[in-house]
Short mmCIF file of N, CA, C and O in Angstrom, two decimals:
data_model
loop_
_atom_site.label_atom_id
_atom_site.label_comp_id
_atom_site.label_asym_id
_atom_site.label_seq_id
_atom_site.Cartn_x
_atom_site.Cartn_y
_atom_site.Cartn_z
N MET E 9 0.65 -0.78 0.24
CA MET E 9 0.18 -0.27 -0.17
C MET E 9 0.66 1.04 0.20
O MET E 9 1.17 2.00 1.02
N ASP E 10 1.20 1.60 -0.93
CA ASP E 10 2.23 2.81 -0.94
C ASP E 10 1.57 3.77 -0.93
O ASP E 10 2.61 4.75 -0.76
N GLU E 11 0.26 3.51 -1.20
CA GLU E 11 -0.34 5.85 -0.78
C GLU E 11 -0.35 6.27 0.42
O GLU E 11 -0.91 6.72 0.94
N LEU E 12 0.16 4.62 1.72
CA LEU E 12 -0.33 5.17 2.41
C LEU E 12 0.75 6.06 3.33
O LEU E 12 2.06 6.07 3.04
N THR E 13 0.31 6.86 4.71
CA THR E 13 1.11 7.71 5.05
C THR E 13 1.28 7.46 6.76
O THR E 13 0.39 6.94 7.06
N VAL E 14 2.65 7.08 7.16
CA VAL E 14 1.99 6.56 8.52
C VAL E 14 2.94 7.52 9.55
O VAL E 14 3.88 8.13 9.28
N THR E 15 2.30 8.22 10.53
CA THR E 15 2.46 9.01 11.32
C THR E 15 2.59 8.65 12.68
O THR E 15 1.85 7.99 12.88
N ASP E 16 3.02 9.79 13.70
CA ASP E 16 3.23 9.37 15.09
C ASP E 16 2.68 10.64 15.17
O ASP E 16 3.13 11.04 16.06
N ASN E 17 1.24 10.14 15.89
CA ASN E 17 0.21 10.71 16.56
C ASN E 17 0.80 10.82 18.02
O ASN E 17 0.47 9.74 18.76
N ARG E 18 1.56 11.68 18.67
CA ARG E 18 1.95 11.62 19.55
C ARG E 18 1.02 12.25 21.24
O ARG E 18 0.91 11.29 22.07
N ALA E 19 0.07 12.44 20.35
CA ALA E 19 -0.81 13.38 21.21
C ALA E 19 -1.75 12.37 21.49
O ALA E 19 -2.36 11.93 23.35
N ASP E 20 -2.16 10.79 20.66
CA ASP E 20 -2.62 9.78 21.58
C ASP E 20 -1.71 8.70 21.52
O ASP E 20 -2.64 7.78 21.76
N GLY E 21 -0.51 8.87 21.78
CA GLY E 21 -0.07 7.52 21.62
C GLY E 21 0.12 6.69 21.07
O GLY E 21 -0.05 5.36 21.33
N GLN E 22 -0.21 7.41 19.50
CA GLN E 22 -0.19 5.86 18.25
C GLN E 22 0.52 6.24 17.02
O GLN E 22 0.27 7.25 17.05
N PHE E 23 0.58 5.05 16.29
CA PHE E 23 0.96 5.19 14.92
C PHE E 23 0.31 5.14 14.44
O PHE E 23 -0.63 4.36 14.14
N GLU E 24 -0.17 5.87 13.24
CA GLU E 24 -1.20 5.84 12.61
C GLU E 24 -0.92 5.54 10.84
O GLU E 24 0.04 6.31 10.34
N ALA E 25 -1.85 4.89 10.27
CA ALA E 25 -1.99 4.59 8.49
C ALA E 25 -2.91 5.60 8.18
O ALA E 25 -3.66 5.22 8.10
N ARG E 26 -2.58 6.49 7.13
CA ARG E 26 -3.59 7.00 6.92
C ARG E 26 -3.81 6.91 5.36
O ARG E 26 -2.49 6.71 4.25
N ASP E 27 -4.68 6.79 4.55
CA ASP E 27 -4.60 7.41 3.22
C ASP E 27 -4.77 8.58 2.39
O ASP E 27 -4.66 9.71 2.96
N PRO E 28 -4.39 8.55 1.49
CA PRO E 28 -4.29 9.83 0.90
C PRO E 28 -5.30 11.11 1.22
O PRO E 28 -5.02 12.13 0.68
N ASP E 29 -6.47 10.60 1.91
CA ASP E 29 -8.02 11.47 1.95
C ASP E 29 -7.71 11.90 3.21
O ASP E 29 -8.01 12.82 4.07
N GLY E 30 -7.01 11.20 4.08
CA GLY E 30 -6.35 11.91 5.32
C GLY E 30 -7.14 10.58 6.67
O GLY E 30 -6.84 11.06 7.65
N ALA E 31 -8.20 9.76 6.15
CA ALA E 31 -8.71 8.86 7.04
C ALA E 31 -7.71 7.79 7.60
O ALA E 31 -7.08 6.67 6.83
N VAL E 32 -7.97 7.56 8.89
CA VAL E 32 -6.89 6.65 9.57
C VAL E 32 -7.38 5.38 9.36
O VAL E 32 -8.64 4.84 9.98
N LEU E 33 -6.65 4.25 8.46
CA LEU E 33 -6.94 2.73 8.08
C LEU E 33 -6.08 1.92 9.53
O LEU E 33 -6.69 0.83 9.62
N ALA E 34 -5.47 2.00 10.26
CA ALA E 34 -5.18 1.69 11.27
C ALA E 34 -4.10 2.35 12.34
O ALA E 34 -3.52 3.49 11.68
N PHE E 35 -4.01 1.64 13.53
CA PHE E 35 -3.19 2.36 14.20
C PHE E 35 -2.51 1.19 15.37
O PHE E 35 -2.66 0.18 15.26
N ALA E 36 -1.40 1.69 15.72
CA ALA E 36 -0.44 0.64 16.58
C ALA E 36 -0.49 1.94 17.77
O ALA E 36 0.72 2.71 18.03
N ALA E 37 -1.06 1.44 18.73
CA ALA E 37 -0.47 2.30 20.19
C ALA E 37 0.48 1.36 21.00
O ALA E 37 0.79 0.62 20.92
N TYR E 38 1.20 3.33 21.90
CA TYR E 38 1.85 2.56 22.31
C TYR E 38 2.44 3.55 23.51
O TYR E 38 1.57 4.24 23.97
N VAL E 39 3.19 2.98 24.43
CA VAL E 39 3.70 4.09 25.69
C VAL E 39 5.14 3.87 25.53
O VAL E 39 5.97 3.07 25.09
N LEU E 40 5.62 5.92 26.13
CA LEU E 40 7.26 5.72 26.14
C LEU E 40 7.28 4.86 27.62
O LEU E 40 6.65 5.08 28.24
N ASP E 41 8.88 4.25 27.39
CA ASP E 41 9.13 3.39 28.39
C ASP E 41 10.94 3.81 28.63
O ASP E 41 11.04 2.84 27.67
N ALA E 42 11.43 4.76 29.22
CA ALA E 42 12.78 5.17 29.19
C ALA E 42 13.36 5.58 27.75
O ALA E 42 12.82 5.73 27.18
N ASP E 43 13.90 4.20 27.34
CA ASP E 43 14.22 4.55 25.60
C ASP E 43 13.36 3.53 24.69
O ASP E 43 14.23 3.28 23.69
N ALA E 44 12.32 3.11 25.22
CA ALA E 44 11.81 2.27 24.40
C ALA E 44 10.33 2.77 24.19
O ALA E 44 9.97 3.73 24.58
N VAL E 45 10.04 2.10 22.59
CA VAL E 45 8.51 2.27 22.23
C VAL E 45 7.90 0.83 22.61
O VAL E 45 8.47 -0.02 22.57
N VAL E 46 6.94 0.73 23.73
CA VAL E 46 5.96 -0.33 24.24
C VAL E 46 4.95 -0.34 23.46
O VAL E 46 4.21 0.47 23.77
N PHE E 47 4.80 -1.23 22.49
CA PHE E 47 3.64 -1.23 21.61
C PHE E 47 2.70 -2.46 22.12
O PHE E 47 2.91 -3.13 22.59
N THR E 48 1.25 -1.62 22.75
CA THR E 48 0.90 -2.05 23.07
C THR E 48 -1.02 -2.56 22.40
O THR E 48 -1.30 -3.65 22.54
N HIS E 49 -1.12 -2.50 21.20
CA HIS E 49 -2.13 -2.78 20.45
C HIS E 49 -2.26 -2.46 19.18
O HIS E 49 -1.88 -0.78 18.78
N THR E 50 -3.04 -2.99 17.91
CA THR E 50 -2.70 -2.45 16.73
C THR E 50 -4.08 -3.15 16.52
O THR E 50 -4.73 -3.63 16.54
N GLU E 51 -4.79 -2.20 15.17
CA GLU E 51 -6.17 -2.21 14.68
C GLU E 51 -6.05 -2.01 13.46
O GLU E 51 -5.42 -0.94 13.22
N VAL E 52 -6.35 -3.09 12.74
CA VAL E 52 -7.22 -2.27 11.39
C VAL E 52 -8.51 -1.82 11.00
O VAL E 52 -9.32 -3.02 11.37
N VAL E 53 -8.84 -1.11 10.36
CA VAL E 53 -10.29 -1.01 9.85
C VAL E 53 -10.87 -2.02 9.08
O VAL E 53 -10.06 -2.72 8.43
N GLU E 54 -11.69 -2.53 9.57
CA GLU E 54 -12.10 -3.75 9.05
C GLU E 54 -12.33 -3.50 7.24
O GLU E 54 -11.98 -4.44 6.44
N ALA E 55 -12.60 -2.40 6.76
CA ALA E 55 -12.83 -2.10 5.63
C ALA E 55 -10.89 -2.30 4.94
O ALA E 55 -11.58 -2.49 3.57
N ALA E 56 -10.47 -2.45 5.77
CA ALA E 56 -9.16 -2.01 5.48
C ALA E 56 -8.34 -3.75 5.07
O ALA E 56 -7.03 -3.49 5.19
N GLU E 57 -8.84 -4.25 6.28
CA GLU E 57 -7.76 -5.71 6.30
C GLU E 57 -7.97 -6.19 4.78
O GLU E 57 -8.96 -6.22 3.76
N GLY E 58 -6.92 -7.15 5.16
CA GLY E 58 -6.11 -7.77 4.24
C GLY E 58 -5.73 -7.37 2.82
O GLY E 58 -5.24 -8.08 1.86
N ARG E 59 -5.04 -6.07 3.31
CA ARG E 59 -4.53 -4.78 1.76
C ARG E 59 -3.28 -4.50 1.97
O ARG E 59 -2.55 -4.01 1.45
N GLY E 60 -2.99 -5.59 3.41
CA GLY E 60 -1.31 -4.96 4.00
C GLY E 60 -1.47 -3.38 4.52
O GLY E 60 -0.34 -3.05 4.35
N VAL E 61 -2.31 -2.72 4.87
CA VAL E 61 -2.41 -1.70 5.80
C VAL E 61 -1.52 -2.08 6.86
O VAL E 61 -0.77 -1.78 7.47
N GLY E 62 -1.65 -2.83 7.89
CA GLY E 62 -1.38 -3.07 9.16
C GLY E 62 0.18 -3.89 9.13
O GLY E 62 0.66 -3.67 9.91
N SER E 63 0.68 -4.10 8.09
CA SER E 63 2.83 -4.53 7.80
C SER E 63 3.07 -2.91 6.73
O SER E 63 4.09 -2.41 7.53
N ALA E 64 2.40 -2.45 6.52
CA ALA E 64 2.52 -1.05 6.25
C ALA E 64 3.13 0.02 7.49
O ALA E 64 3.77 0.29 7.53
N LEU E 65 2.05 -0.27 7.82
CA LEU E 65 1.69 0.60 9.30
C LEU E 65 3.28 -0.15 10.27
O LEU E 65 3.87 0.57 10.86
N ALA E 66 3.06 -1.49 10.46
CA ALA E 66 4.35 -1.89 11.15
C ALA E 66 5.70 -1.70 11.11
O ALA E 66 6.88 -1.05 11.62
N ARG E 67 5.75 -1.63 9.55
CA ARG E 67 7.16 -1.21 8.63
C ARG E 67 7.56 0.66 8.97
O ARG E 67 8.26 0.70 8.98
N GLY E 68 6.36 1.33 8.59
CA GLY E 68 6.56 3.12 8.82
C GLY E 68 6.57 3.23 10.46
O GLY E 68 7.88 3.74 11.03
N ALA E 69 6.01 2.25 11.33
CA ALA E 69 5.90 3.37 12.62
C ALA E 69 7.49 2.27 13.03
O ALA E 69 8.40 2.94 13.82
N LEU E 70 8.06 1.06 12.42
CA LEU E 70 9.21 0.66 13.24
C LEU E 70 10.71 1.20 12.33
O LEU E 70 11.65 1.94 13.34
N ASP E 71 10.30 1.35 11.29
CA ASP E 71 11.24 2.83 10.61
C ASP E 71 11.63 4.27 11.56
O ASP E 71 12.56 4.53 11.50
N GLN E 72 10.48 4.10 11.72
CA GLN E 72 10.46 5.72 12.74
C GLN E 72 11.22 5.50 14.01
O GLN E 72 11.50 6.32 14.67
N VAL E 73 11.30 4.18 14.49
CA VAL E 73 11.39 4.15 15.85
C VAL E 73 13.33 4.07 15.82
O VAL E 73 13.50 4.23 16.42
N ARG E 74 13.63 3.33 14.57
CA ARG E 74 14.93 2.82 14.36
C ARG E 74 15.53 4.69 14.31
O ARG E 74 16.42 4.56 14.60
N ALA E 75 14.93 5.16 13.43
CA ALA E 75 15.31 6.93 13.18
C ALA E 75 15.42 7.25 14.30
O ALA E 75 16.28 8.12 14.78
N SER E 76 14.57 7.28 15.30
CA SER E 76 14.60 8.01 16.76
C SER E 76 15.62 7.09 17.28
O SER E 76 16.05 8.52 18.62
N GLY E 77 16.16 6.60 17.32
CA GLY E 77 17.36 6.11 18.21
C GLY E 77 17.07 4.85 19.57
O GLY E 77 17.53 4.57 20.25
N ARG E 78 15.21 5.24 19.57
CA ARG E 78 14.70 4.26 20.16
C ARG E 78 14.98 2.32 20.06
O ARG E 78 14.94 2.05 19.25
N ARG E 79 14.49 1.75 21.15
CA ARG E 79 14.47 0.13 21.04
C ARG E 79 12.77 0.25 21.04
O ARG E 79 11.84 0.92 21.17
N ILE E 80 12.34 -1.45 20.85
CA ILE E 80 10.67 -1.46 21.02
C ILE E 80 10.01 -2.31 22.22
O ILE E 80 11.53 -3.18 21.91
N VAL E 81 9.37 -2.33 22.69
CA VAL E 81 8.84 -3.71 23.32
C VAL E 81 7.62 -4.33 22.48
O VAL E 81 6.87 -3.35 22.91
N PRO E 82 7.86 -5.22 22.08
CA PRO E 82 6.50 -5.61 21.29
C PRO E 82 5.50 -6.38 22.05
O PRO E 82 5.54 -7.53 21.91
N LEU E 83 4.73 -5.53 22.99
CA LEU E 83 3.62 -6.49 23.52
C LEU E 83 2.54 -6.91 22.73
O LEU E 83 2.13 -8.05 22.85
N CYS E 84 1.76 -6.30 21.78
CA CYS E 84 0.89 -6.42 20.90
C CYS E 84 1.34 -7.64 20.32
O CYS E 84 2.73 -7.29 19.30
N PRO E 85 0.63 -8.54 20.15
CA PRO E 85 0.96 -9.77 19.46
C PRO E 85 0.91 -9.51 17.52
O PRO E 85 2.27 -9.94 16.95
N PHE E 86 0.74 -8.77 17.33
CA PHE E 86 0.86 -8.03 15.16
C PHE E 86 2.47 -7.59 15.72
O PHE E 86 2.70 -8.33 14.50
N ILE E 87 2.54 -6.36 16.31
CA ILE E 87 3.62 -5.60 16.10
C ILE E 87 5.02 -6.91 16.80
O ILE E 87 5.76 -7.31 15.61
N ARG E 88 4.78 -8.06 17.44
CA ARG E 88 5.52 -8.98 17.87
C ARG E 88 5.60 -10.11 16.84
O ARG E 88 6.79 -10.29 15.95
N ALA E 89 4.34 -10.35 16.13
CA ALA E 89 4.92 -10.86 14.74
C ALA E 89 5.24 -10.78 13.91
O ALA E 89 6.06 -11.22 12.84
N PHE E 90 5.38 -9.38 13.36
CA PHE E 90 5.92 -8.35 12.50
C PHE E 90 7.15 -8.61 12.60
O PHE E 90 7.99 -9.22 11.57
N VAL E 91 7.89 -8.55 13.57
CA VAL E 91 9.02 -8.41 13.75
C VAL E 91 9.89 -9.78 13.70
O VAL E 91 10.73 -10.32 13.42
N ALA E 92 9.20 -11.24 14.19
CA ALA E 92 9.73 -12.32 13.79
C ALA E 92 9.47 -12.95 12.81
O ALA E 92 10.52 -13.14 12.60
N ARG E 93 8.47 -12.40 11.73
CA ARG E 93 8.89 -12.57 10.73
C ARG E 93 9.82 -11.72 9.28
O ARG E 93 10.26 -11.65 8.59
N HIS E 94 10.32 -10.66 9.87
CA HIS E 94 11.28 -9.76 9.38
C HIS E 94 12.68 -9.12 10.17
O HIS E 94 12.91 -8.54 11.12
N PRO E 95 13.38 -10.19 10.19
CA PRO E 95 14.82 -10.41 11.02
C PRO E 95 15.16 -8.89 11.04
O PRO E 95 16.03 -8.32 11.89
N GLU E 96 15.20 -8.21 9.56
CA GLU E 96 15.70 -6.72 9.93
C GLU E 96 15.58 -5.76 10.86
O GLU E 96 15.73 -4.96 11.02
N TYR E 97 14.49 -5.96 11.72
CA TYR E 97 13.96 -5.42 13.02
C TYR E 97 13.78 -5.97 14.17
O TYR E 97 13.86 -5.61 15.19
N GLN E 98 14.46 -6.93 14.41
CA GLN E 98 14.99 -7.88 15.86
C GLN E 98 16.09 -6.95 16.57
O GLN E 98 15.57 -7.51 17.75
N ASP E 99 16.81 -6.34 15.79
CA ASP E 99 17.81 -5.44 16.31
C ASP E 99 17.03 -4.60 17.55
O ASP E 99 17.49 -4.17 18.39
N LEU E 100 15.81 -4.17 17.08
CA LEU E 100 15.14 -3.36 17.65
C LEU E 100 14.62 -3.74 18.97
O LEU E 100 14.25 -2.77 19.92
N VAL E 101 14.49 -5.02 19.21
CA VAL E 101 13.66 -5.66 20.30
C VAL E 101 14.41 -5.19 21.74
O VAL E 101 15.87 -5.90 21.89
N ARG E 102 14.49 -4.83 22.57
CA ARG E 102 14.94 -4.40 23.87
C ARG E 102 14.30 -5.50 24.44
O ARG E 102 13.19 -5.70 24.99
N HIS E 103 15.25 -7.00 24.64
CA HIS E 103 14.65 -7.51 25.90
C HIS E 103 15.15 -7.20 27.45
O HIS E 103 15.82 -6.37 28.08
N ALA E 104 14.07 -8.13 28.06
CA ALA E 104 14.61 -8.14 29.85
C ALA E 104 16.00 -8.59 30.09
O ALA E 104 16.15 -9.57 29.43
N PRO E 105 16.30 -8.25 31.00
CA PRO E 105 17.81 -8.44 31.41
C PRO E 105 17.76 -9.61 31.85
O PRO E 105 16.60 -10.02 32.59
N ASP E 106 18.51 -10.75 32.02
CA ASP E 106 18.48 -11.94 32.37
C ASP E 106 19.03 -12.21 34.28
O ASP E 106 19.51 -11.39 34.57
N PRO E 107 17.71 -12.19 34.69
CA PRO E 107 17.51 -12.13 35.99
C PRO E 107 18.83 -13.43 36.94
O PRO E 107 19.02 -12.83 37.59
N ALA E 108 19.02 -14.40 36.08
CA ALA E 108 20.60 -14.79 36.08
C ALA E 108 21.80 -13.94 36.48
O ALA E 108 22.99 -14.42 37.00
N GLY E 109 21.80 -13.03 35.45
CA GLY E 109 22.81 -12.21 35.30
C GLY E 109 23.35 -12.05 34.44
O GLY E 109 24.40 -11.69 33.92
#
């Protein structure tokens, strides 16, 4: 979906995928935690499902996080699965420290 624009709506704490008319087709909600963006929930509007909107949103959001120098905590199952399928984003994941040392 090349005609989508992914923007960071910081006021609402979400990345948004918008069509050329400005309508939000999908969002990935997040909270900021120190040096990381914690993704909590992703939704695609029903009319846009199955058209690659969610993947375009994930890619755009993760590219913006990378550019900001932050890491991610993918609590959201969609973002977690996207990162698992795309190894080029796995370096962004902030893993929990090992309690054993």
